[in-house]
Every structure is written in C-alpha cells, then in structure tokens.
Short mmCIF file of C-alpha atoms and ligand atoms in Angstrom, two decimals:
data_model
loop_
_atom_site.label_atom_id
_atom_site.label_comp_id
_atom_site.label_asym_id
_atom_site.label_seq_id
_atom_site.Cartn_x
_atom_site.Cartn_y
_atom_site.Cartn_z
CA MET A 1 -61.83 150.47 22.09
CA SER A 2 -63.03 151.73 25.39
CA ALA A 3 -63.08 149.35 28.31
CA SER A 4 -66.27 150.92 29.53
CA HIS A 5 -69.10 149.90 27.27
CA PRO A 6 -72.30 151.58 28.27
CA PRO A 7 -74.42 148.71 29.54
CA ALA A 8 -77.67 149.65 27.83
CA ALA A 9 -77.06 148.81 24.19
CA PRO A 10 -76.08 145.59 22.46
CA PRO A 11 -72.52 145.70 21.14
CA GLN A 12 -73.41 144.98 17.52
CA ARG A 13 -75.23 148.23 17.42
CA PHE A 14 -72.15 150.26 18.10
CA LEU A 15 -70.21 151.75 15.35
CA SER A 16 -66.78 150.43 15.93
CA ARG A 17 -64.08 152.81 16.95
CA ILE A 18 -61.90 151.39 14.31
CA GLY A 19 -58.26 150.95 15.19
CA ALA A 20 -59.78 150.10 18.28
CA ARG A 21 -61.25 158.23 12.43
CA ILE A 22 -60.75 165.77 9.45
CA SER A 23 -58.14 177.67 6.33
CA GLY A 24 -59.70 177.13 9.46
CA ALA A 25 -62.06 174.24 9.33
CA ARG A 26 -64.52 176.52 10.88
CA VAL A 27 -67.68 174.73 10.07
CA GLY A 28 -70.16 177.50 9.80
CA ARG A 29 -67.91 180.10 11.34
CA ARG A 30 -69.96 183.15 11.98
CA GLY A 31 -69.37 186.35 10.15
CA SER A 32 -66.14 187.24 8.51
CA PRO A 33 -62.84 186.34 10.08
CA SER A 34 -60.98 189.16 11.73
CA GLY A 35 -57.26 189.63 11.92
CA ALA A 36 -54.63 189.20 9.29
CA ALA A 37 -53.92 185.56 9.91
CA ARG A 38 -57.47 184.37 9.76
CA SER A 39 -58.51 186.38 6.78
CA LEU A 40 -55.91 184.48 4.85
CA GLY A 41 -58.01 181.35 4.88
CA GLY A 42 -60.27 182.86 2.30
CA LEU A 43 -57.59 184.62 0.35
CA VAL A 44 -55.47 181.58 0.16
CA PHE A 45 -58.39 179.58 -0.98
CA LEU A 46 -59.23 182.08 -3.67
CA GLY A 47 -55.65 182.19 -4.75
CA LEU A 48 -55.58 178.46 -4.80
CA SER A 49 -58.75 178.08 -6.74
CA ALA A 50 -57.40 180.38 -9.39
CA LEU A 51 -54.69 177.82 -9.93
CA LEU A 52 -56.92 174.82 -9.98
CA GLY A 53 -57.31 173.49 -13.44
CA GLY A 54 -55.23 176.13 -15.10
CA CYS A 55 -56.22 178.33 -17.97
CA GLY A 56 -58.01 177.68 -21.22
CA GLU A 57 -60.70 175.53 -19.65
CA ARG A 58 -63.58 177.71 -20.58
CA GLU A 59 -63.09 176.62 -24.17
CA GLY A 60 -64.24 173.10 -23.31
CA GLY A 61 -67.40 174.33 -21.63
CA MET A 62 -67.32 174.73 -17.90
CA ILE A 63 -69.68 175.91 -15.20
CA GLU A 64 -67.93 177.68 -12.35
CA LEU A 65 -69.59 178.41 -9.04
CA SER A 66 -68.38 179.87 -5.80
CA GLY A 67 -69.77 181.27 -2.62
CA PRO A 68 -69.40 181.54 1.14
CA THR A 69 -69.87 178.53 3.39
CA MET A 70 -68.66 177.42 6.82
CA GLY A 71 -67.02 180.76 7.42
CA THR A 72 -64.89 180.26 4.37
CA TYR A 73 -65.43 179.81 0.64
CA TYR A 74 -66.29 177.05 -1.74
CA SER A 75 -65.54 176.71 -5.40
CA VAL A 76 -67.02 174.26 -7.88
CA LYS A 77 -66.03 173.64 -11.47
CA VAL A 78 -67.99 171.31 -13.71
CA VAL A 79 -66.52 170.69 -17.13
CA ARG A 80 -68.44 169.20 -20.03
CA PRO A 81 -71.67 169.62 -18.03
CA PRO A 82 -74.48 167.26 -19.05
CA PRO A 83 -77.18 168.84 -21.19
CA GLY A 84 -79.86 170.61 -19.21
CA LEU A 85 -77.58 171.55 -16.34
CA THR A 86 -77.63 175.30 -15.93
CA ARG A 87 -75.34 177.48 -13.88
CA GLU A 88 -78.28 178.88 -11.92
CA GLY A 89 -79.73 175.48 -11.20
CA LEU A 90 -76.40 174.15 -10.04
CA GLN A 91 -75.72 177.18 -7.88
CA GLN A 92 -79.03 176.70 -6.12
CA GLY A 93 -78.45 173.01 -5.71
CA VAL A 94 -74.93 173.36 -4.34
CA ASP A 95 -75.93 176.15 -1.96
CA GLY A 96 -78.78 173.99 -0.75
CA VAL A 97 -76.47 171.04 -0.11
CA LEU A 98 -74.01 173.17 1.84
CA GLN A 99 -76.73 174.83 3.87
CA GLY A 100 -78.01 171.39 4.73
CA VAL A 101 -74.52 170.36 5.84
CA ASN A 102 -74.32 173.40 8.11
CA ARG A 103 -77.70 172.64 9.60
CA GLN A 104 -76.38 169.21 10.46
CA ILE A 105 -72.87 169.62 11.75
CA SER A 106 -72.09 173.28 12.48
CA THR A 107 -71.25 174.44 15.98
CA TYR A 108 -71.66 177.99 14.68
CA ASP A 109 -75.38 177.52 14.18
CA PRO A 110 -77.03 177.20 17.62
CA GLU A 111 -79.98 175.40 16.02
CA SER A 112 -77.97 172.87 14.01
CA GLU A 113 -78.49 169.22 14.75
CA LEU A 114 -75.03 169.05 16.29
CA SER A 115 -75.58 172.11 18.50
CA ARG A 116 -78.78 170.60 19.79
CA PHE A 117 -77.00 167.36 20.57
CA ASN A 118 -74.20 169.29 22.28
CA ARG A 119 -76.71 171.14 24.45
CA SER A 120 -78.62 168.04 25.36
CA SER A 121 -78.02 166.94 28.92
CA SER A 122 -79.09 163.38 28.15
CA THR A 123 -76.73 160.48 28.57
CA GLU A 124 -79.21 158.21 26.79
CA TRP A 125 -79.30 157.44 23.08
CA VAL A 126 -80.30 160.44 21.01
CA GLU A 127 -81.46 159.75 17.46
CA VAL A 128 -79.52 161.67 14.83
CA SER A 129 -79.44 161.88 11.05
CA PRO A 130 -77.36 159.30 9.18
CA GLY A 131 -75.27 162.21 7.88
CA LEU A 132 -74.27 163.43 11.33
CA LEU A 133 -73.63 159.88 12.44
CA GLY A 134 -71.39 159.28 9.43
CA VAL A 135 -69.20 162.29 10.20
CA VAL A 136 -68.94 161.29 13.86
CA ALA A 137 -68.05 157.73 12.83
CA GLU A 138 -65.23 159.00 10.62
CA GLY A 139 -64.09 161.12 13.54
CA GLN A 140 -64.06 158.17 15.90
CA ARG A 141 -62.22 156.04 13.39
CA THR A 142 -59.51 158.69 13.10
CA SER A 143 -59.27 158.93 16.89
CA GLY A 144 -58.62 155.22 17.11
CA LEU A 145 -56.07 155.39 14.33
CA SER A 146 -54.21 158.31 15.91
CA GLU A 147 -54.61 157.07 19.48
CA GLY A 148 -56.54 160.14 20.46
CA ALA A 149 -54.42 162.84 18.81
CA PHE A 150 -57.50 163.47 16.73
CA ASP A 151 -60.59 163.85 18.88
CA ILE A 152 -63.91 165.42 17.97
CA THR A 153 -64.72 165.89 21.66
CA VAL A 154 -61.90 168.47 21.80
CA GLY A 155 -64.55 171.24 21.43
CA PRO A 156 -64.30 172.65 24.98
CA LEU A 157 -60.57 173.18 24.49
CA VAL A 158 -61.02 174.66 21.01
CA ASN A 159 -63.55 177.11 22.43
CA LEU A 160 -61.41 177.91 25.46
CA TRP A 161 -58.47 178.80 23.24
CA GLY A 162 -60.76 181.07 21.22
CA PHE A 163 -60.95 179.03 18.02
CA GLY A 164 -64.63 178.17 18.33
CA PRO A 165 -67.86 180.04 17.74
CA ASP A 166 -67.34 182.53 20.58
CA PRO A 167 -65.49 185.78 19.93
CA ARG A 168 -61.72 185.41 19.78
CA THR A 169 -59.76 186.28 22.91
CA ASP A 170 -56.26 185.82 21.49
CA ARG A 171 -54.95 185.03 24.97
CA VAL A 172 -53.49 181.94 26.55
CA PRO A 173 -56.10 180.60 29.02
CA ALA A 174 -55.34 179.97 32.70
CA ASP A 175 -53.87 176.55 33.52
CA GLN A 176 -56.84 175.65 35.66
CA ALA A 177 -59.31 176.45 32.88
CA ILE A 178 -57.30 174.26 30.51
CA GLU A 179 -57.34 171.43 33.02
CA GLU A 180 -61.10 171.75 33.51
CA ALA A 181 -61.79 171.73 29.77
CA ARG A 182 -59.45 168.76 29.34
CA GLN A 183 -61.55 166.76 31.79
CA ARG A 184 -64.48 167.01 29.39
CA VAL A 185 -62.54 165.65 26.42
CA GLY A 186 -62.40 161.99 25.48
CA TYR A 187 -63.70 160.24 22.38
CA GLN A 188 -64.08 157.00 24.34
CA ARG A 189 -67.06 158.58 26.08
CA LEU A 190 -68.96 159.00 22.87
CA TRP A 191 -70.93 156.15 21.37
CA GLY A 192 -72.67 155.69 18.08
CA ARG A 193 -75.02 153.11 16.66
CA ALA A 194 -76.33 152.62 13.17
CA GLU A 195 -79.81 151.18 13.62
CA PRO A 196 -81.51 153.49 14.11
CA PRO A 197 -78.81 156.12 13.83
CA ALA A 198 -78.09 157.56 17.25
CA LEU A 199 -75.37 158.99 19.45
CA ARG A 200 -74.85 158.70 23.15
CA LYS A 201 -72.67 160.73 25.51
CA GLU A 202 -71.31 159.16 28.66
CA ARG A 203 -70.89 162.62 30.13
CA ALA A 204 -73.65 165.16 29.67
CA ASP A 205 -71.10 167.93 29.14
CA LEU A 206 -69.39 166.28 26.19
CA TYR A 207 -69.22 168.79 23.33
CA LEU A 208 -68.41 167.78 19.77
CA ASP A 209 -66.54 169.91 17.26
CA LEU A 210 -66.62 168.52 13.72
CA SER A 211 -64.68 171.40 12.16
CA ALA A 212 -61.65 169.25 11.51
CA LEU A 213 -63.54 167.13 8.96
CA GLY A 214 -66.57 169.29 8.15
CA GLU A 215 -65.12 170.93 5.07
CA GLY A 216 -64.28 167.53 3.68
CA TYR A 217 -67.76 166.26 4.43
CA GLY A 218 -69.18 169.32 2.64
CA ALA A 219 -67.00 168.69 -0.43
CA ASP A 220 -68.06 165.03 -0.55
CA ARG A 221 -71.74 165.92 -0.24
CA VAL A 222 -71.47 168.43 -3.07
CA ALA A 223 -69.64 165.80 -5.14
CA GLU A 224 -72.45 163.30 -4.54
CA TYR A 225 -74.97 165.92 -5.58
CA LEU A 226 -73.07 166.63 -8.81
CA ILE A 227 -72.78 162.93 -9.62
CA GLY A 228 -76.53 162.65 -9.05
CA ARG A 229 -77.06 165.42 -11.59
CA GLY A 230 -75.03 163.51 -14.16
CA ALA A 231 -71.76 165.41 -13.87
CA THR A 232 -68.67 163.30 -14.56
CA ASP A 233 -65.83 165.83 -14.55
CA PHE A 234 -65.66 168.28 -11.70
CA MET A 235 -63.67 169.78 -8.89
CA VAL A 236 -65.17 170.81 -5.56
CA ALA A 237 -63.20 172.77 -2.99
CA VAL A 238 -64.48 173.79 0.41
CA ALA A 239 -61.56 175.82 1.70
CA GLY A 240 -58.66 173.36 1.92
CA ALA A 241 -60.75 170.23 1.38
CA ILE A 242 -61.03 169.17 -2.23
CA ARG A 243 -62.78 166.42 -4.16
CA VAL A 244 -62.18 165.81 -7.82
CA GLN A 245 -63.74 163.56 -10.40
CA GLY A 246 -62.81 162.86 -13.99
CA HIS A 247 -60.66 165.32 -15.87
CA ASN A 248 -60.31 169.01 -16.48
CA ALA A 249 -61.27 170.66 -19.76
CA LYS A 250 -57.99 169.69 -21.33
CA GLY A 251 -58.61 166.07 -20.52
CA SER A 252 -55.86 165.99 -17.90
CA PRO A 253 -56.16 165.08 -14.24
CA TRP A 254 -57.04 168.08 -12.10
CA ALA A 255 -54.06 170.09 -10.91
CA ILE A 256 -54.13 171.11 -7.27
CA ALA A 257 -51.79 173.65 -5.77
CA ILE A 258 -50.39 172.99 -2.32
CA GLU A 259 -49.39 176.29 -0.86
CA GLU A 260 -46.25 177.32 0.89
CA PRO A 261 -47.13 177.35 4.60
CA THR A 262 -46.08 180.93 5.32
CA PRO A 263 -48.48 183.29 7.08
CA GLY A 264 -49.42 186.25 4.96
CA LYS A 265 -47.92 184.80 1.81
CA ARG A 266 -49.67 183.11 -1.05
CA ALA A 267 -47.11 181.08 -2.87
CA VAL A 268 -47.30 177.64 -4.37
CA GLN A 269 -45.11 175.00 -2.78
CA ARG A 270 -46.07 172.27 -5.17
CA ILE A 271 -48.70 171.30 -7.72
CA ILE A 272 -50.00 167.76 -7.84
CA GLN A 273 -52.46 166.05 -10.12
CA ILE A 274 -55.24 163.82 -8.84
CA THR A 275 -58.48 162.36 -10.05
CA GLY A 276 -61.30 160.43 -8.40
CA GLU A 277 -60.03 161.25 -4.92
CA GLY A 278 -60.15 163.74 -2.08
CA LEU A 279 -57.37 165.93 -0.78
CA SER A 280 -57.00 168.14 2.24
CA THR A 281 -54.31 170.30 3.77
CA SER A 282 -54.07 171.22 7.46
CA GLY A 283 -51.66 173.79 8.71
CA ASP A 284 -50.71 175.93 11.65
CA TYR A 285 -50.11 179.06 9.56
CA ARG A 286 -53.62 180.30 8.78
CA ASN A 287 -55.60 180.18 11.99
CA TYR A 288 -53.60 181.17 15.03
CA PHE A 289 -52.81 183.98 17.45
CA GLU A 290 -49.57 185.21 18.90
CA GLN A 291 -48.75 186.11 22.47
CA ASP A 292 -45.30 187.16 23.64
CA GLY A 293 -43.85 186.25 20.29
CA LYS A 294 -45.18 182.71 20.41
CA ARG A 295 -47.64 181.25 17.95
CA TYR A 296 -50.71 179.38 19.20
CA SER A 297 -52.47 177.50 16.43
CA HIS A 298 -55.97 176.04 16.23
CA GLU A 299 -54.66 172.48 16.16
CA ILE A 300 -55.06 171.39 19.78
CA ASP A 301 -53.38 168.37 21.27
CA PRO A 302 -56.14 166.79 23.41
CA ARG A 303 -53.58 165.20 25.69
CA THR A 304 -51.91 168.45 26.72
CA GLY A 305 -54.95 170.65 26.21
CA ARG A 306 -52.71 173.07 24.30
CA PRO A 307 -51.99 174.00 20.70
CA VAL A 308 -49.44 171.77 19.09
CA GLU A 309 -45.85 172.94 19.15
CA HIS A 310 -43.59 171.52 16.54
CA ARG A 311 -41.84 172.31 13.31
CA LEU A 312 -44.51 170.75 11.17
CA ALA A 313 -46.12 173.58 9.20
CA SER A 314 -48.62 171.68 7.06
CA VAL A 315 -49.77 168.22 6.12
CA THR A 316 -51.57 167.30 2.90
CA VAL A 317 -53.38 163.98 2.59
CA VAL A 318 -54.89 162.35 -0.49
CA SER A 319 -57.59 159.79 0.28
CA ALA A 320 -60.70 158.21 -1.20
CA SER A 321 -62.96 160.89 0.22
CA ALA A 322 -62.37 164.54 1.09
CA MET A 323 -63.74 163.90 4.58
CA ARG A 324 -61.24 161.18 5.27
CA ALA A 325 -58.39 163.27 3.87
CA ASP A 326 -59.54 166.20 6.04
CA ALA A 327 -59.65 164.13 9.20
CA LEU A 328 -56.33 162.47 8.54
CA ALA A 329 -54.57 165.75 7.70
CA THR A 330 -55.63 167.19 11.06
CA ALA A 331 -54.65 164.00 12.89
CA LEU A 332 -51.17 163.98 11.33
CA MET A 333 -50.81 167.70 12.00
CA VAL A 334 -51.52 167.13 15.68
CA LEU A 335 -49.17 164.15 15.86
CA GLY A 336 -46.31 166.18 14.46
CA GLU A 337 -43.50 165.31 12.11
CA GLU A 338 -42.04 162.16 13.57
CA ARG A 339 -45.11 160.39 14.87
CA GLY A 340 -47.19 161.66 11.96
CA VAL A 341 -44.84 160.27 9.34
CA ALA A 342 -44.56 156.99 11.22
CA LEU A 343 -48.33 156.55 11.43
CA ALA A 344 -48.87 157.59 7.81
CA GLU A 345 -46.27 155.08 6.61
CA ALA A 346 -47.63 152.32 8.82
CA GLN A 347 -51.13 152.91 7.47
CA GLY A 348 -50.04 153.35 3.86
CA LEU A 349 -51.45 156.89 3.76
CA ALA A 350 -50.57 159.30 0.96
CA ALA A 351 -49.28 162.32 2.88
CA LEU A 352 -46.96 165.23 2.26
CA PHE A 353 -45.40 166.90 5.31
CA ILE A 354 -43.94 170.38 5.05
CA VAL A 355 -41.54 171.06 7.89
CA ARG A 356 -39.99 174.36 8.93
CA THR A 357 -36.21 174.54 8.88
CA ALA A 358 -33.73 177.33 9.53
CA GLU A 359 -33.45 177.83 5.78
CA GLY A 360 -37.12 177.59 4.87
CA PHE A 361 -39.08 174.41 4.36
CA ARG A 362 -38.32 170.78 3.92
CA GLU A 363 -40.76 168.36 2.33
CA GLN A 364 -41.20 164.81 3.42
CA ASN A 365 -43.65 162.50 1.74
CA THR A 366 -44.78 158.99 2.44
CA ARG A 367 -44.17 156.23 -0.05
CA ALA A 368 -47.84 156.26 -1.05
CA PHE A 369 -47.62 159.97 -1.87
CA GLY A 370 -44.72 159.32 -4.22
CA ARG A 371 -46.93 158.65 -7.21
CA TYR A 372 -48.40 162.15 -7.02
CA LEU A 373 -44.93 163.64 -7.13
CA ALA A 374 -43.70 161.55 -10.01
CA GLN A 375 -45.82 163.41 -12.55
P1 ADP B 401 -57.71 173.74 8.57
O1 ADP B 401 -58.46 173.14 7.43
O2 ADP B 401 -58.15 175.13 8.89
O3 ADP B 401 -56.22 173.62 8.52
P2 ADP B 401 -58.27 171.44 10.19
O4 ADP B 401 -59.02 170.62 9.20
O5 ADP B 401 -56.92 170.95 10.57
O6 ADP B 401 -58.18 172.95 9.82
O7 ADP B 401 -59.18 171.52 11.49
C1 ADP B 401 -58.84 172.35 12.56
C2 ADP B 401 -60.05 172.52 13.46
O8 ADP B 401 -60.36 171.27 14.05
C3 ADP B 401 -59.82 173.47 14.63
O9 ADP B 401 -60.19 174.81 14.31
C4 ADP B 401 -60.71 172.87 15.70
O10 ADP B 401 -62.04 173.31 15.53
C5 ADP B 401 -60.65 171.39 15.43
N1 ADP B 401 -59.57 170.71 16.15
C6 ADP B 401 -58.46 171.25 16.76
N2 ADP B 401 -57.71 170.29 17.30
C7 ADP B 401 -58.31 169.11 17.03
C8 ADP B 401 -58.02 167.74 17.34
N3 ADP B 401 -56.93 167.39 18.03
N4 ADP B 401 -58.88 166.80 16.90
C9 ADP B 401 -59.99 167.13 16.20
N5 ADP B 401 -60.33 168.39 15.89
C10 ADP B 401 -59.51 169.37 16.29
MG1 MG B 402 -58.91 168.67 8.81
#
C-alpha cells in the first residue's frame, strides 16, 4: 500500500491494492501490424485456434465465430449451442461485446473511456464505468503482488519505446527521455473506489495502459455474454488470452496449444487440457524490435524503464479468469525466470515458464501447473 493516501476520500472507499493485480496485448491496436515479428501475433493465433478442440467437432454441432479485435483476432467456439442461438445472432452479440470493451479500455481509441481519463488533467475523483474500474483493480492487485513489476501506469514508457498507439519507431530512446517517462510511472499514484465507481490520479500526467490484461478482460466479457445466452460449452480466445467452459464436442476438456516461443515459427510446444478456467501466454518473441542485433520486447520493466532482458521466452498462466491469467502472465514475464518462479510458487499460481537455453528451450512449471501436465 502507498504511504501517501490522498486526503480527500475515506479509506473504505478505496479499492485495496491487494498484496499491499494482464500476441501483443494491443488493446485496440490501430490498423494492421507491420513487420514480420508483429504480424505473427495474428498468424500464431490463427494457427493456435486451428488446434483448439481438434477435429471432428462439427459432428456434435458447433458454432464457430472469429473476427478482428484489439489489433488482433478473436475466435469463439460454442458446442451444443442452446436452441434458438444462431451463428448470425451470436456474431453480432460477440462483436458488440468486444466493441464495448474497446470503447472502455482501449488506448488506441482516442474517444474510449480510458483515453478520456488519460487526457484528463484532473487530480480529483473521476467517475468511471464499473467495467473500467474492475480492470484497473485487477491491475493494481497484480502490481501489489509483483511489487511493481506489473504496472498499468507504465504507458508513457510503452509509448516511448514504440509499443503503444503511436507509429513504431523501432529505435532505442534517449536515456533522458526514458528517465522522464519513468518519472510518470507509479501505480501507487493511482486510486480507485467502488461507490460510486471512480478513479483518481495523484499526478495529472499519469497515463494508463491496460493492454497487458485487456485481451483477458475481453475473453471474460465474451464468456459472460455466452453464459447469459445459455451456452454451457465454449471456448473464447482473444489472441493469447483464452477462457473455456464445459467440454468440446467430443465431451473432453478443451485442448489448448502452447506454442514454441520462436519468432517466425509456429510450432506447438505443448498441449494442455483445461475447463472452467482462463489461460494466457505472454512472451517476448512476438512483439519486439531489434537494434544492433539486440532484441527489445514490449514487456517493459517499470523500474529500469527498459524492456526486460532475460532468458525467459514465455510464461503461461492458468487462473480462474482470463483477465487474471493475462495480468499474471505479464507480471511473471517481467519478473523473469528466477523471481517469476519464486513468486508463482509462493502464491500457488499455475504457471509454465519456457526458458531459452543454448540447445533450445527448457520448461519449468510450478507445482500447481503439474496437474495440467499429468494428462
Ligand atoms: P502479449 O499478450 O502480447 O504477450 P502481454 O499480455 O504480456 O502481451 O502485455 C504486453 C503489453 O502490456 C505491452 O504491449 C504493453 O502495452 C503493456 N506492458 C508492458 N510492460 C508492462 C508492465 N510492466 N506492466 C503492465 N503492462 C505492461
Ligand atoms: Mg498479459
């Protein structure tokens, strides 16, 4: 928790910063990605979705939807759809849900609720939708848990390094610019309250980036929508964030492919089966640029102001919701192999770490992840 409570609001109204909180999680990334590395986000996703659920499912009756969202792609499969649910109706519904999510939390839409909050120069409480507040709360919780490795106020650094809504520069920024952006980062300067839902910045130039958990939030919202329509067996994927419910057409748990974290390659590292949970993978191999032979990924360490540098290539987390899995995967990715594994074990998280070695890759999983491997 921060030592500096803003004086104006009673403490019980703050959302706690628990612990004291998510293919390019480009929430609403504009246009199509350019460059070989980035375009892989979509390709990988498509390749992955082809593997989800396996073959022969059409026999059991399945509605399949897909489309663009958040600068990437989504895929939805509903098996044994309840009577009356049509493909067209579902497509409209799902697109509507995802558009709504973008209008709430995208930094790529200048008129989204989040962009308006980011632009606001007020350091007073600003009322926001419960949805936006919920995503921020998950973000703050993950910050507390990871002691600031995860930080949704990292936006100025993300943008400076060219991984935000502005056109890519693919260049390492000047030290001074990094230092200046770093001054604006700090989740302790962001406050939330539930009644009525509102956010408050301690610095007017705080800028939130929810991309690290936005895909997960989108997958959860679509899942809620499907449950509301009576669906019981489905799989929702928004890029690397996945939420599954029930069983596939064969009556088995859904099979999810975790890819080999090699740029430009679409190979399966491992397939796991889950049901009733969310899953997300973060990696440094899809969204990055190279300068002088060095790779700079979109996972930024808020403490150094620079992209993370370690041998950890990807982290996959299984959690109750896709949003939580998304946030945690990014947090562990930023923490790196040693500290990430230690935190995941201490918190009982189900996580799979894929680490680069001279020979290829080494997998390391937490105890809680063991049950997904035992199948
Ligand atoms: P992906 O799904 O593409 O692997 P992640 O879910 O890991 O991506 O989210 C990465 C995105 O999160 C970055 O593009 C950036 O917008 C944002 N981000 C980068 N570093 C951090 C951080 N330390 N904490 C929170 N968000 C971050
Ligand atoms: Mg994430």
